[in-house]
């Protein structure tokens, strides 16, 4: 056989392998989108049945609103899932394929899997390498990841963010359910009020978290906090340092405005907030007492003019035995949820952002040496919703692997 024959033969089999890989990934995309549609139908049906039952047994405007909310959310979820499924069936491309792994990334994964020390790479580089590997294995199940999920002997505490009441489940609860069903990892979601201040929600957390600990005294807790839930939790930890040092392993914030939001200092919000000049009127007081629709204290809590100095003043008062990690998101307007597209239009920013929170404000500042920033990843501010196509499961699994590697959870 001549050299030309060898080259042609090699080229032929390389093309065969390429077609096989494309076919495998095509099937994986269909399978993933089909499972999303199946879950959307299943959970929407259950939710609507439960809400209809609640409305029938306890007729009230509140229950009717909840039913309408679920009808809207379910319709959007099923509609999006159906569209994704149809698109996946006609999309025979390499979109979403992982780029060739670099020697550095392969080295990181190998040493993490073996528990060996890594000094030449940052925490952000280590975490992102873990995340890329785990995320890819979710999108393409035929890829066997180099890392395994360790056993976790703690309970996850999911603290939701702003206006979580608009959604049918807590942020990242879909991922928590996945961890519970696959690995037996327990979680609970304390109730906070999306319209209230950090101080108010810190008291709600105080009552619910301590109640959980009384019922499960031997169980350690790991706070996973989304958006303003991170601020609420920091306020709770500051007021309960001794309790936290004894019962809480650490806190991981996701898209939390740790340094506050600059948007509330914009001209648009200043005009809207001129309504507070009428705070002494009966109409204002009536609206504010019943619904807190004016959200004055809530706005103060997330404003950068309040949160930046609060963290600077109180960071040394936070519990010393806990770990603190932070992750931010960034996305272009065309990569976002429709609500985030609108948000980017109204809340304009020159900095990288996820539609609501500026990326650099979602990371711990330089002076907070207890904090570990795990970087900015692609995603908009609503990726934690149940209907999001974002791989929440990969994000939480990656956090578990990273924290276990660092010896912070076990």
PDB file of C-alpha atoms in Angstrom, residues 172 379-386 388-390 392:
ATOM      1  CA  UNK A 172     -31.947  26.542  41.468  1.00  0.00           C
ATOM      2  CA  UNK A 379     -25.746  33.197  31.793  1.00  0.00           C
ATOM      3  CA  UNK A 380     -28.513  35.736  32.350  1.00  0.00           C
ATOM      4  CA  UNK A 381     -30.119  36.615  35.668  1.00  0.00           C
ATOM      5  CA  UNK A 382     -33.037  34.181  35.325  1.00  0.00           C
ATOM      6  CA  UNK A 383     -31.052  30.986  34.716  1.00  0.00           C
ATOM      7  CA  UNK A 384     -32.084  29.772  38.164  1.00  0.00           C
ATOM      8  CA  UNK A 385     -35.746  29.416  37.185  1.00  0.00           C
ATOM      9  CA  UNK A 386     -37.197  25.949  36.765  1.00  0.00           C
ATOM     10  CA  UNK A 388     -34.358  27.696  32.221  1.00  0.00           C
ATOM     11  CA  UNK A 389     -32.367  25.648  29.694  1.00  0.00           C
ATOM     12  CA  UNK A 390     -29.202  26.637  31.572  1.00  0.00           C
ATOM     13  CA  UNK A 392     -28.168  24.359  36.811  1.00  0.00           C
TER      14      UNK A 392
END
